[in-house]
C-alpha cells in the first residue's frame, strides 16, 4: 500500500508546485559547433525556473555536476548558476573532443538537444616532388605533383597558382589509410613549359575549411631548352651587288654548341659562327638565308629573305604560235625583277604598243597579222637588266604565190620563168600549167620544173619556195601564151600568171656590124698585097684582083652555115684575120650573164694563092671570102 501512495504523492507535489510558479525550461540550448584544433570551444546552456543540479554529457557519458568537472582537465562549466547559466568550455580542443554534447537538468528531467562539436585540423604545408627547384625541358610535357600529409580535417584542396593566378589542367588524387581515414592527397599539374618559363615560380596551396587562406609551397622552374634564334640582315633592302651582313643571335640552356648556315636549303660552305657576310644577287630574293643553332637539348632554325633590287630577268620567253586564219592567237612571256618590271608588246620593226603584261592576245587573226612579236621589259632602277624576246606568229592560210621577173628570151633559145610561194602549212605541190599541159616536177618535152627553198622567208607566212620552169628551144607560141604557177594546201589554193618576154637583135646594129667587118677585111687585103709586092722587089708588079662572090649562110637558128670541114681547112698562116664585133648588151644567157656573139652570123676570109706558071708575078690569084648577113629585115 505504501508503494501505491508514493506515485500519488509525487503527482500531487507536481501539481502543487505548478500551481505555485513557472516550471523549469531552457532559455538557451547548445548548437553545433566547429572549432579548430588547439582552440577553445564553448557550448552555451541556460535554464529558467530551475535551481537544481545541471550536468553535461559527451556522447551519453556524464561529465559530472561540479563546475570544475574533476577528471576533465580541459573541461569546465562557466556562468552564474543562480541565473541558470551553465556553459561548457573546452580548451585546448583536441581531436578526441569531437563528439555530441547535451546539457541536462537532472532534477527537472530536462535534456537539451544534442550539439555536435566538430574539430577542424588545418592542413600542413604541402610538398612538391622535386622541389624547391624543378628541372624541365622546354617543349616537353611534364607533370608536377603536390602532396599533402597529416590528419587534416576536412581533407584539404590542393591548388596551383602562378603570379597569383590559378592554373588549370590539374588532377586530384586521394589515398586512404586502412582505417578509412585520409592518409594523403595529391594534385598533379600537367604543363608544357617554354623557354620563357625559365625561373618562373609556381605555388601549390593546401586549403580547407580549417584554413581558408591555405598554406603554400613554392617551387622554381629550371628549364633546359633548345636555342631561341633571332636572325637579322643589315641592310635588309639592297641593290644587286651590294654587301649584306647576317647576324644570328640565340639564347639557349645549356649553351650553344654550333651554328650552321644555308641558302635556299643548301649549306653555305665555310660559314661558321653567328655572322655571315655575302654579296647580294637576285637569288637572295627567292632563296632565303637560314641559320640553325644547336645545343645539347636540340636545335632551332630561322630564315630570312633579302629585298634585293634588280633589273628584269627573262624567265620564260614567248613560244612561236601557229593558228588558222580567223582564230585567236596569244603569246606569253615571264620577266622577273624587283620591283616588278613593266612588260610591253610590240611588233618587230614597229613602235606601237599592242599590249602590256605577261600575255598578248590577238583575236581573229588575218594574214597581215603574221610576223614577229616582241615582248620587252624596261631596265630596273639600277639600269641593269631588261631586254626583249620575240616569237613568230604564223597564220595558216591558202598559199600566196608571186610571179618573179624573168629575163626576155631569144627565139629558139633557152628561157626560164620563176614564181615565189609562201604557205603555212606547206603546199602539197607547186604546179606549172599552160595551154596544152601542166608539170609539177621533173621534165616533159621542152619543159623542166625545179623547186627549192627560198633563201629568205616572209615573217609569219610560212617557209618560202621558189619554183622554176625551164624551157629549152623556145617557140613562137611560148611568147604569146600565159604560164600559171599555182600551189594548194589544206586551207585553199593560190596562183599567179607569168608570161615570157621576147628579145631580138636590132636591124640597124646588124647592118653597121656587117659594114664594119667588110671594111676591116678590105684594109687587110690591101695591106697584104702591098707587103707581097715590096717583098719580091718588083718595081712594076702586076696586080690582079679576083673577087669571090659573097656567101650568105642561112640557117633556121641564125648560126653560121659553114661546116666544120671548111672551118678546119688551112693553117693559121694561110687564113685571114677573124673579126668579132661586141654586142654584149643584146644577148642575155640563162644565168643572167652576157656573152659576145658575131651579129653577122658569118666571117670574112682573104686567102692569097701564088700562080704556079709565072714566078715573076707577085700575085696570080686573089680569093676573097666574105660572110653573109642573115636575118636582116
Coordinates of C-alpha atoms in Angstrom, one line a residue:
X1 CA 0.0 0.0 0.0
X2 CA 2.9 2.3 0.7
X3 CA 4.3 1.7 -2.8
X4 CA 1.0 2.7 -4.2
X5 CA 0.9 6.0 -2.3
X6 CA 4.3 7.3 -3.4
X7 CA 3.4 7.9 -7.0
X8 CA 0.3 9.6 -5.9
X9 CA 2.2 11.9 -3.6
X10 CA 4.6 12.9 -6.4
X11 CA 1.7 13.8 -8.7
X12 CA 0.2 15.9 -6.0
X13 CA 3.5 17.5 -5.3
X14 CA 4.0 18.4 -9.0
X15 CA 0.5 19.8 -9.3
X16 CA 1.1 21.9 -6.2
X17 CA 4.4 23.2 -7.5
X18 CA 2.8 24.1 -10.9
X19 CA 0.2 26.0 -9.3
X20 CA 2.8 27.7 -7.1
X21 CA 5.1 29.1 -10.1
X22 CA 6.6 28.5 -13.7
X23 CA 8.2 25.2 -14.5
X24 CA 11.9 24.7 -15.3
X25 CA 12.8 25.3 -19.0
X26 CA 15.8 26.0 -21.3
X27 CA 16.5 29.6 -22.0
X28 CA 19.4 28.7 -24.4
X29 CA 20.4 25.3 -25.8
X30 CA 23.8 24.4 -27.3
X31 CA 24.2 24.5 -31.1
X32 CA 26.6 22.5 -33.4
X33 CA 30.0 24.0 -33.2
X34 CA 33.1 23.9 -35.5
X35 CA 36.3 24.7 -33.8
X36 CA 40.0 24.5 -34.8
X37 CA 42.3 22.0 -33.2
X38 CA 44.0 23.7 -30.2
X39 CA 41.5 26.5 -29.9
X40 CA 38.7 26.9 -27.2
X41 CA 35.2 25.5 -27.7
X42 CA 32.2 27.0 -25.8
X43 CA 28.8 25.3 -25.7
X44 CA 26.1 27.6 -24.1
X45 CA 23.3 26.3 -21.8
X46 CA 20.8 28.5 -19.8
X47 CA 17.8 27.3 -17.6
X48 CA 14.9 29.2 -16.3
X49 CA 13.0 28.4 -13.1
X50 CA 15.5 25.7 -12.2
X51 CA 17.9 25.7 -9.3
X52 CA 18.8 22.1 -9.2
X53 CA 21.7 20.0 -10.4
X54 CA 22.9 20.6 -14.0
X55 CA 25.4 18.3 -15.8
X56 CA 26.8 17.8 -19.4
X57 CA 27.1 14.6 -21.2
X58 CA 29.6 13.7 -24.0
X59 CA 28.2 11.2 -26.4
X60 CA 26.0 9.9 -23.5
X61 CA 28.8 10.0 -20.9
X62 CA 28.1 12.2 -17.9
X63 CA 30.9 14.7 -17.2
X64 CA 29.7 15.4 -13.6
X65 CA 27.8 18.1 -11.8
X66 CA 30.6 20.1 -10.4
X67 CA 31.7 23.4 -12.0
X68 CA 35.3 22.4 -12.5
X69 CA 34.5 18.9 -13.8
X70 CA 37.1 16.9 -12.0
X71 CA 38.8 14.3 -14.2
X72 CA 38.4 16.5 -17.3
X73 CA 41.3 18.9 -17.0
X74 CA 40.5 20.8 -20.2
X75 CA 36.8 21.0 -19.4
X76 CA 34.8 23.3 -17.1
X77 CA 31.4 24.9 -16.6
X78 CA 31.1 28.7 -16.5
X79 CA 28.4 31.2 -15.8
X80 CA 26.2 32.3 -12.9
X81 CA 24.4 29.2 -11.6
X82 CA 21.8 31.3 -9.7
X83 CA 20.8 32.9 -13.0
X84 CA 20.7 29.4 -14.6
X85 CA 23.8 29.9 -16.8
X86 CA 25.8 26.6 -17.3
X87 CA 28.2 26.9 -20.4
X88 CA 30.6 24.1 -21.2
X89 CA 34.2 25.1 -22.1
X90 CA 36.9 23.0 -23.7
X91 CA 40.4 24.3 -24.1
X92 CA 42.5 23.5 -26.0
X93 CA 40.3 21.4 -28.2
X94 CA 41.7 18.1 -29.4
X95 CA 40.6 15.5 -31.9
X96 CA 39.1 13.4 -29.1
X97 CA 36.8 16.2 -28.2
X98 CA 34.8 15.7 -31.3
X99 CA 31.5 14.3 -30.0
X100 CA 27.8 15.0 -29.3
X101 CA 27.2 17.1 -26.2
X102 CA 23.9 17.6 -24.1
X103 CA 23.0 19.9 -21.2
X104 CA 20.7 18.1 -18.7
X105 CA 18.7 19.4 -15.7
X106 CA 18.5 16.1 -13.9
X107 CA 16.1 17.1 -11.2
X108 CA 13.7 18.5 -13.6
X109 CA 14.2 15.7 -16.1
X110 CA 15.2 18.2 -18.9
X111 CA 17.7 17.4 -21.7
X112 CA 18.9 19.8 -24.3
X113 CA 19.0 18.9 -28.0
X114 CA 22.4 17.3 -28.8
X115 CA 25.1 19.7 -30.1
X116 CA 27.8 18.3 -32.4
X117 CA 31.3 19.5 -31.9
X118 CA 33.5 19.4 -35.0
X119 CA 37.2 19.7 -34.6
X120 CA 39.0 21.1 -37.7
X121 CA 42.6 20.3 -38.3
X122 CA 44.4 22.8 -40.6
X123 CA 46.5 21.2 -43.4
X124 CA 50.2 21.3 -43.2
X125 CA 52.3 23.0 -45.9
X126 CA 52.2 20.7 -49.0
X127 CA 55.2 19.1 -50.6
X128 CA 56.1 19.4 -54.3
X129 CA 58.0 16.5 -55.6
X130 CA 61.4 17.5 -57.0
X131 CA 61.2 21.0 -55.3
X132 CA 62.2 23.6 -54.5
X133 CA 63.8 23.8 -58.0
X134 CA 62.3 21.5 -60.6
X135 CA 64.3 20.9 -63.8
X136 CA 62.2 20.6 -67.0
X137 CA 62.8 20.6 -70.7
X138 CA 61.1 23.3 -72.8
X139 CA 58.5 22.0 -75.2
X140 CA 58.3 18.6 -73.4
X141 CA 55.1 17.9 -71.5
X142 CA 55.7 17.4 -67.8
X143 CA 53.7 16.6 -64.6
X144 CA 54.2 18.4 -61.3
X145 CA 53.0 16.6 -58.2
X146 CA 51.9 18.4 -55.0
X147 CA 51.2 16.2 -51.9
X148 CA 49.6 16.9 -48.5
X149 CA 50.2 14.6 -45.5
X150 CA 48.7 14.5 -41.9
X151 CA 45.3 14.3 -40.3
X152 CA 43.9 17.5 -41.7
X153 CA 40.2 17.8 -41.3
X154 CA 38.4 18.1 -43.6
X155 CA 40.5 16.8 -46.5
X156 CA 42.4 19.8 -47.9
X157 CA 42.0 21.0 -51.5
X158 CA 45.3 21.4 -53.4
X159 CA 45.5 24.3 -55.9
X160 CA 48.2 25.6 -58.2
X161 CA 49.0 29.3 -58.8
X162 CA 51.4 31.4 -60.8
X163 CA 51.7 35.1 -60.2
X164 CA 48.5 34.9 -58.1
X165 CA 46.5 33.3 -61.0
X166 CA 45.1 29.9 -60.5
X167 CA 46.3 27.4 -63.1
X168 CA 44.0 24.9 -64.8
X169 CA 44.9 21.4 -66.0
X170 CA 45.2 19.7 -62.7
X171 CA 44.1 16.3 -61.5
X172 CA 43.3 15.3 -57.9
X173 CA 44.0 12.0 -56.1
X174 CA 43.4 10.9 -52.6
X175 CA 45.0 8.0 -50.7
X176 CA 43.1 6.4 -47.7
X177 CA 44.6 4.6 -44.7
X178 CA 43.5 1.2 -43.8
X179 CA 41.2 2.5 -41.1
X180 CA 39.4 4.6 -43.7
X181 CA 40.9 7.9 -42.5
X182 CA 42.6 10.1 -45.0
X183 CA 46.2 9.3 -45.4
X184 CA 47.4 11.8 -48.1
X185 CA 46.2 13.8 -51.0
X186 CA 47.9 14.6 -54.2
X187 CA 47.4 17.1 -57.0
X188 CA 49.1 16.8 -60.4
X189 CA 49.6 19.7 -62.7
X190 CA 50.2 18.9 -66.4
X191 CA 52.0 21.6 -68.4
X192 CA 54.2 22.1 -71.4
X193 CA 56.9 24.6 -70.4
X194 CA 58.6 27.0 -72.7
X195 CA 61.9 28.8 -72.6
X196 CA 60.3 32.0 -71.1
X197 CA 59.1 29.8 -68.2
X198 CA 62.7 29.5 -67.0
X199 CA 62.9 30.9 -63.5
X200 CA 59.2 31.1 -63.1
X201 CA 57.7 30.4 -59.6
X202 CA 54.7 28.1 -59.1
X203 CA 52.8 27.8 -55.9
X204 CA 50.9 24.7 -54.6
X205 CA 48.4 25.7 -51.9
X206 CA 46.7 23.4 -49.4
X207 CA 43.3 24.9 -48.5
X208 CA 40.4 23.7 -46.4
X209 CA 37.6 24.9 -44.1
X210 CA 40.0 24.8 -41.2
X211 CA 42.4 27.1 -43.0
X212 CA 40.6 29.1 -45.8
X213 CA 43.7 31.1 -46.6
X214 CA 45.6 27.8 -47.0
X215 CA 49.3 27.0 -46.8
X216 CA 51.6 27.5 -49.7
X217 CA 54.7 25.7 -51.0
X218 CA 56.6 27.5 -53.8
X219 CA 58.9 25.9 -56.5
X220 CA 61.1 27.4 -59.1
X221 CA 61.2 26.1 -62.7
X222 CA 64.7 25.5 -64.1
X223 CA 64.3 24.9 -67.8
X224 CA 66.6 23.4 -70.4
X225 CA 65.6 24.5 -73.8
X226 CA 66.9 24.4 -77.4
X227 CA 68.2 27.7 -78.8
X228 CA 65.8 30.5 -79.5
X229 CA 67.2 32.2 -82.6
X230 CA 66.8 35.7 -83.9
X231 CA 68.2 36.3 -87.5
X232 CA 68.7 39.8 -88.9
X233 CA 70.2 41.2 -92.1
X234 CA 71.8 44.6 -92.5
X235 CA 70.8 46.2 -94.7
X236 CA 67.6 44.3 -95.5
X237 CA 66.9 46.2 -98.7
X238 CA 69.9 46.3 -101.1
X239 CA 70.8 46.8 -104.7
X240 CA 72.1 43.8 -106.5
X241 CA 75.9 43.5 -105.9
X242 CA 75.9 45.2 -102.5
X243 CA 77.3 43.7 -99.4
X244 CA 75.0 42.3 -96.7
X245 CA 75.8 41.0 -93.1
X246 CA 73.6 38.4 -91.5
X247 CA 73.7 38.2 -87.7
X248 CA 72.3 35.1 -85.9
X249 CA 71.7 35.6 -82.2
X250 CA 70.5 32.8 -79.9
X251 CA 69.6 32.2 -76.2
X252 CA 69.9 28.6 -75.0
X253 CA 70.1 26.4 -71.9
X254 CA 72.6 24.7 -71.9
X255 CA 74.8 26.9 -74.0
X256 CA 75.0 26.9 -77.8
X257 CA 77.3 24.3 -79.3
X258 CA 77.3 25.2 -83.0
X259 CA 76.0 27.2 -86.0
X260 CA 75.0 26.1 -89.5
X261 CA 74.3 28.5 -92.4
X262 CA 72.3 27.6 -95.5
X263 CA 70.9 29.4 -98.6
X264 CA 67.9 28.1 -100.3
X265 CA 68.3 24.8 -98.4
X266 CA 71.9 24.3 -99.5
X267 CA 74.7 24.6 -96.9
X268 CA 76.9 27.7 -97.2
X269 CA 80.4 26.1 -97.2
X270 CA 82.9 27.7 -94.8
X271 CA 80.3 29.6 -92.8
X272 CA 80.9 29.4 -89.0
X273 CA 79.8 31.3 -86.1
X274 CA 76.9 33.8 -85.6
X275 CA 78.0 36.1 -88.5
X276 CA 77.7 35.7 -92.3
X277 CA 78.8 38.2 -94.9
X278 CA 77.6 37.9 -98.6
X279 CA 77.2 39.9 -101.8
X280 CA 73.5 40.1 -102.7
X281 CA 72.2 39.0 -106.0
X282 CA 68.7 38.3 -107.4
X283 CA 68.7 34.7 -106.0
X284 CA 68.5 36.0 -102.4
X285 CA 65.0 37.3 -103.1
X286 CA 63.7 33.7 -103.5
X287 CA 66.3 31.7 -101.7
X288 CA 66.2 32.7 -98.0
X289 CA 69.3 32.5 -95.8
X290 CA 68.8 30.3 -92.8
X291 CA 70.8 29.9 -89.5
X292 CA 70.5 26.8 -87.5
X293 CA 71.8 26.9 -83.9
X294 CA 72.2 23.7 -81.7
X295 CA 72.8 22.8 -78.1
X296 CA 72.6 19.6 -76.0
X297 CA 68.8 19.8 -75.9
X298 CA 68.1 20.4 -79.6
X299 CA 68.3 22.9 -82.4
X300 CA 66.3 25.8 -83.8
X301 CA 66.3 27.4 -87.3
X302 CA 65.4 30.8 -88.5
X303 CA 65.5 32.2 -92.1
X304 CA 65.0 35.5 -93.8
X305 CA 64.9 36.6 -97.5
X306 CA 66.6 39.8 -98.6
X307 CA 64.7 42.6 -100.5
X308 CA 67.2 42.7 -103.4
X309 CA 66.5 45.3 -106.1
X310 CA 67.5 44.1 -109.6
X311 CA 66.6 44.7 -113.1
X312 CA 64.3 42.4 -115.3
X313 CA 65.5 38.9 -116.0
X314 CA 63.7 36.8 -118.6
X315 CA 62.3 33.6 -117.1
X316 CA 60.1 32.3 -119.9
X317 CA 60.4 33.5 -123.5
X318 CA 57.4 33.5 -125.8
X319 CA 56.9 30.5 -128.0
X320 CA 56.1 30.5 -131.7
X321 CA 52.4 30.3 -132.4
X322 CA 50.7 28.8 -135.5
X323 CA 47.0 29.3 -135.9
X324 CA 44.5 29.1 -138.7
X325 CA 43.1 32.1 -140.4
X326 CA 40.3 33.7 -138.2
X327 CA 41.3 32.0 -135.0
X328 CA 42.6 33.7 -131.8
X329 CA 46.3 33.8 -131.0
X330 CA 48.2 34.5 -127.8
X331 CA 51.8 34.9 -126.6
X332 CA 53.1 34.7 -123.1
X333 CA 56.4 35.7 -121.6
X334 CA 57.7 36.0 -118.0
X335 CA 60.1 38.5 -116.6
X336 CA 61.4 38.6 -113.0
X337 CA 62.6 41.7 -111.3
X338 CA 62.4 43.7 -108.1
X339 CA 60.4 45.9 -108.4
X340 CA 58.3 44.1 -110.9
X341 CA 59.2 45.2 -114.4
X342 CA 56.8 46.8 -116.9
X343 CA 56.3 44.4 -119.8
X344 CA 55.0 45.7 -123.2
X345 CA 54.3 44.0 -126.5
X346 CA 55.2 45.5 -129.9
X347 CA 55.6 44.2 -133.4
X348 CA 59.0 43.8 -134.8
X349 CA 60.1 46.9 -136.5
X350 CA 57.1 48.9 -135.1
X351 CA 56.8 51.3 -132.2
X352 CA 53.1 50.9 -131.5
X353 CA 52.4 49.2 -128.1
X354 CA 50.0 46.4 -128.7
X355 CA 49.5 45.4 -125.1
X356 CA 51.1 45.2 -121.6
X357 CA 51.5 42.4 -119.1
X358 CA 52.7 38.8 -119.4
X359 CA 50.2 37.9 -122.1
X360 CA 49.3 39.3 -125.5
X361 CA 46.0 38.2 -127.2
X362 CA 45.2 38.7 -130.9
X363 CA 41.6 37.9 -131.8
X364 CA 40.6 36.6 -135.2
X365 CA 44.0 36.9 -136.9
X366 CA 44.3 37.8 -140.5
X367 CA 47.3 37.1 -142.9
X368 CA 48.6 40.6 -142.2
X369 CA 48.9 39.8 -138.5
X370 CA 51.6 37.2 -139.3
X371 CA 55.1 38.2 -138.2
X372 CA 57.4 38.6 -135.2
X373 CA 56.1 39.9 -131.9
X374 CA 58.4 41.4 -129.3
X375 CA 58.0 41.1 -125.5
X376 CA 60.0 43.9 -123.9
X377 CA 60.9 44.7 -120.3
X378 CA 62.3 48.1 -119.3
X379 CA 65.5 48.2 -117.2
X380 CA 65.1 48.5 -113.4
X381 CA 66.1 51.3 -111.1
X382 CA 69.7 50.2 -111.2
X383 CA 69.7 50.5 -115.0
X384 CA 70.7 46.8 -115.2
X385 CA 68.8 44.0 -116.9
X386 CA 65.9 44.4 -119.2
X387 CA 65.7 43.4 -122.9
X388 CA 63.4 41.8 -125.3
X389 CA 62.4 38.4 -126.6
X390 CA 60.4 37.7 -129.7
X391 CA 58.3 35.0 -131.2
X392 CA 56.7 34.5 -134.6
X393 CA 53.1 34.2 -135.4
X394 CA 52.3 32.0 -138.4
X395 CA 48.9 32.4 -139.9
X396 CA 47.8 29.2 -141.6
X397 CA 46.1 30.4 -144.9
X398 CA 46.0 29.5 -148.5
X399 CA 49.3 29.8 -150.3
X400 CA 50.5 33.3 -151.5
X401 CA 52.0 33.0 -155.0
X402 CA 54.0 35.7 -156.7
X403 CA 55.4 35.6 -160.2
X404 CA 59.1 36.8 -160.3
X405 CA 60.6 38.9 -163.0
X406 CA 62.1 36.8 -165.8
X407 CA 64.6 37.9 -168.4
X408 CA 63.4 38.0 -172.0
X409 CA 64.5 35.1 -174.2
X410 CA 65.6 34.7 -177.8
X411 CA 63.5 32.6 -180.2
X412 CA 64.7 29.0 -180.2
X413 CA 66.9 29.8 -177.2
X414 CA 66.6 28.7 -173.5
X415 CA 64.1 30.5 -171.2
X416 CA 63.3 30.5 -167.5
X417 CA 60.1 31.5 -165.6
X418 CA 60.1 31.7 -161.7
X419 CA 57.4 32.0 -159.0
X420 CA 57.7 32.5 -155.3
X421 CA 55.4 30.6 -153.0
X422 CA 54.7 31.3 -149.2
X423 CA 52.4 28.9 -147.4
X424 CA 51.6 27.6 -144.0
X425 CA 51.0 24.8 -143.8
X426 CA 53.5 23.9 -146.6
X427 CA 51.8 23.4 -150.0
X428 CA 51.2 19.9 -151.1
X429 CA 52.6 20.7 -154.5
X430 CA 53.6 23.6 -156.8
X431 CA 52.3 23.1 -160.4
X432 CA 53.1 24.9 -163.6
X433 CA 50.3 24.8 -166.2
X434 CA 49.9 26.2 -169.7
X435 CA 47.6 25.7 -172.7
X436 CA 48.3 22.1 -173.5
X437 CA 49.6 20.7 -170.3
X438 CA 50.9 21.0 -166.8
X439 CA 54.0 19.9 -164.9
X440 CA 54.6 19.5 -161.1
X441 CA 58.2 18.2 -161.1
X442 CA 60.7 16.7 -163.5
X443 CA 60.7 17.2 -167.2
X444 CA 58.2 16.9 -170.0
X445 CA 59.3 17.6 -173.6
X446 CA 60.9 21.0 -173.7
X447 CA 59.9 21.8 -170.1
X448 CA 61.6 21.1 -166.9
X449 CA 60.4 22.1 -163.3
X450 CA 62.7 22.6 -160.3
X451 CA 61.5 23.6 -156.8
X452 CA 63.8 24.6 -154.0
X453 CA 63.6 26.6 -150.7
X454 CA 63.7 30.3 -150.9
X455 CA 66.8 31.9 -149.3
X456 CA 64.6 34.1 -147.0
X457 CA 61.2 33.6 -145.6
X458 CA 58.5 36.2 -145.2
X459 CA 57.7 36.5 -141.5
X460 CA 54.6 34.6 -140.4
X461 CA 53.6 33.4 -143.9
X462 CA 55.5 30.1 -143.6
X463 CA 58.5 28.8 -145.4
X464 CA 59.1 30.1 -148.9
X465 CA 59.6 28.0 -152.1
X466 CA 60.9 29.1 -155.5
X467 CA 59.6 27.1 -158.4
X468 CA 61.4 27.4 -161.8
X469 CA 60.1 26.4 -165.2
X470 CA 62.9 25.9 -167.7
X471 CA 62.0 26.0 -171.4
X472 CA 64.6 24.8 -174.0
X473 CA 64.3 25.9 -177.6
X474 CA 61.6 28.5 -177.3
X475 CA 58.9 28.7 -180.0
X476 CA 56.7 31.5 -181.2
X477 CA 53.8 30.2 -179.2
X478 CA 55.7 30.4 -175.9
X479 CA 55.8 34.2 -176.2
X480 CA 52.1 34.6 -176.6
X481 CA 50.7 32.1 -174.1
X482 CA 50.4 32.5 -170.3
X483 CA 52.0 30.2 -167.8
X484 CA 50.2 29.7 -164.5
X485 CA 52.1 28.9 -161.2
X486 CA 49.7 27.5 -158.5
X487 CA 50.0 25.9 -155.1
X488 CA 47.5 24.2 -152.8
X489 CA 47.3 23.3 -149.1
X490 CA 44.5 22.2 -146.8
X491 CA 43.2 25.7 -146.5
X492 CA 42.9 26.6 -150.2
X493 CA 44.8 27.4 -153.3
X494 CA 46.7 30.4 -154.7
X495 CA 48.3 31.2 -158.0
X496 CA 50.0 33.7 -160.3
X497 CA 50.4 34.1 -164.0
X498 CA 53.7 34.7 -165.8
X499 CA 54.5 35.4 -169.4
X500 CA 57.7 35.1 -171.4
X501 CA 59.2 38.2 -173.0
X502 CA 60.9 38.0 -176.4
X503 CA 64.3 39.6 -177.3
X504 CA 65.6 40.2 -180.9
X505 CA 68.7 41.9 -182.3
X506 CA 68.1 45.4 -183.8
X507 CA 68.4 45.6 -187.7
X508 CA 70.5 48.7 -187.7
X509 CA 73.0 47.1 -185.4
X510 CA 73.3 44.1 -187.8
X511 CA 73.9 46.4 -190.8
X512 CA 76.6 48.5 -189.1
X513 CA 78.3 45.4 -187.9
X514 CA 78.4 44.0 -191.4
X515 CA 79.8 47.2 -193.0
X516 CA 82.5 47.4 -190.3
X517 CA 83.5 43.8 -190.9
X518 CA 83.7 44.3 -194.7
X519 CA 85.8 47.5 -194.3
X520 CA 88.2 45.8 -192.0
X521 CA 88.6 42.8 -194.3
X522 CA 89.3 45.1 -197.3
X523 CA 92.1 47.0 -195.5
X524 CA 93.7 43.7 -194.5
X525 CA 93.7 42.6 -198.2
X526 CA 95.3 45.8 -199.5
X527 CA 98.0 45.7 -196.8
X528 CA 98.8 42.1 -197.6
X529 CA 99.2 42.8 -201.3
X530 CA 101.5 45.8 -200.7
X531 CA 103.7 43.8 -198.5
X532 CA 103.9 41.0 -201.0
X533 CA 105.0 43.3 -203.8
X534 CA 107.6 45.0 -201.7
X535 CA 109.0 41.7 -200.7
X536 CA 109.6 40.5 -204.2
X537 CA 111.2 43.8 -205.2
X538 CA 109.4 44.2 -208.4
X539 CA 109.2 47.9 -209.5
X540 CA 106.4 47.1 -211.8
X541 CA 104.3 44.5 -210.4
X542 CA 101.2 43.4 -211.9
X543 CA 98.3 43.2 -209.7
X544 CA 95.3 41.3 -210.4
X545 CA 92.4 41.0 -208.1
X546 CA 89.9 38.3 -208.1
X547 CA 86.8 38.8 -206.1
X548 CA 85.0 35.8 -204.9
X549 CA 81.3 36.1 -204.6
X550 CA 79.8 36.7 -201.1
X551 CA 78.2 33.8 -199.4
X552 CA 75.3 34.5 -197.2
X553 CA 74.7 31.5 -194.9
X554 CA 71.2 31.0 -193.8
X555 CA 70.1 28.7 -191.1
X556 CA 67.0 28.4 -189.1
X557 CA 68.7 29.1 -185.8
X558 CA 70.8 32.0 -187.1
X559 CA 74.2 30.2 -186.7
X560 CA 76.9 30.0 -189.4
X561 CA 76.1 27.7 -192.3
X562 CA 79.8 26.9 -192.8
X563 CA 80.6 23.3 -192.0
X564 CA 83.2 22.1 -189.7
X565 CA 85.4 20.9 -192.6
X566 CA 85.6 24.3 -194.0
X567 CA 86.5 25.9 -190.7
X568 CA 89.3 23.5 -190.1
X569 CA 90.8 23.8 -193.6
X570 CA 94.2 25.5 -193.8
X571 CA 96.6 26.7 -191.2
X572 CA 96.8 29.9 -189.3
X573 CA 99.3 31.3 -191.7
X574 CA 97.1 31.0 -194.8
X575 CA 93.9 32.3 -193.2
X576 CA 92.9 35.9 -193.0
X577 CA 92.1 37.6 -189.6
X578 CA 88.8 36.9 -188.0
X579 CA 87.0 39.9 -186.6
X580 CA 84.3 39.7 -183.8
X581 CA 82.1 42.6 -183.0
X582 CA 80.9 43.0 -179.3
X583 CA 77.2 43.4 -178.9
X584 CA 77.1 42.1 -175.3
X585 CA 74.2 44.3 -174.5
X586 CA 71.9 42.5 -176.9
X587 CA 72.2 38.8 -175.8
X588 CA 71.1 37.5 -172.3
X589 CA 72.1 34.0 -171.3
X590 CA 70.2 31.7 -168.8
X591 CA 72.4 32.6 -165.9
X592 CA 71.9 36.3 -166.5
X593 CA 75.4 36.8 -167.9
X594 CA 76.2 38.4 -171.2
X595 CA 78.2 36.7 -174.0
X596 CA 79.8 38.1 -177.1
X597 CA 78.4 36.8 -180.5
X598 CA 79.1 37.8 -184.1
X599 CA 75.9 39.6 -185.1
X600 CA 76.7 38.9 -188.8
X601 CA 76.4 35.1 -188.2
X602 CA 79.4 34.7 -190.7
X603 CA 83.0 35.6 -191.3
X604 CA 85.3 37.2 -193.8
X605 CA 88.4 35.4 -195.0
X606 CA 91.1 36.5 -197.5
X607 CA 93.3 33.8 -199.0
X608 CA 96.2 34.6 -201.4
X609 CA 97.2 31.9 -204.0
X610 CA 100.6 32.2 -205.9
X611 CA 100.4 31.3 -209.6
X612 CA 102.2 28.2 -210.5
X613 CA 103.3 29.3 -214.0
X614 CA 104.9 32.7 -213.6
X615 CA 107.4 33.2 -210.8
X616 CA 107.8 36.9 -211.5
X617 CA 104.2 37.8 -210.8
X618 CA 103.6 38.9 -207.3
X619 CA 100.0 37.6 -207.1
X620 CA 98.4 35.3 -209.6
X621 CA 95.2 34.8 -207.8
X622 CA 93.4 36.6 -205.0
X623 CA 90.5 34.9 -203.3
X624 CA 88.2 36.9 -201.0
X625 CA 85.6 35.3 -198.8
X626 CA 83.1 37.4 -197.1
X627 CA 80.4 36.3 -194.7
X628 CA 76.8 36.8 -195.5
X629 CA 74.5 38.9 -193.4
X630 CA 71.4 36.8 -192.4
X631 CA 68.1 37.5 -190.9
X632 CA 68.2 41.2 -192.0
X633 CA 64.8 42.6 -192.3

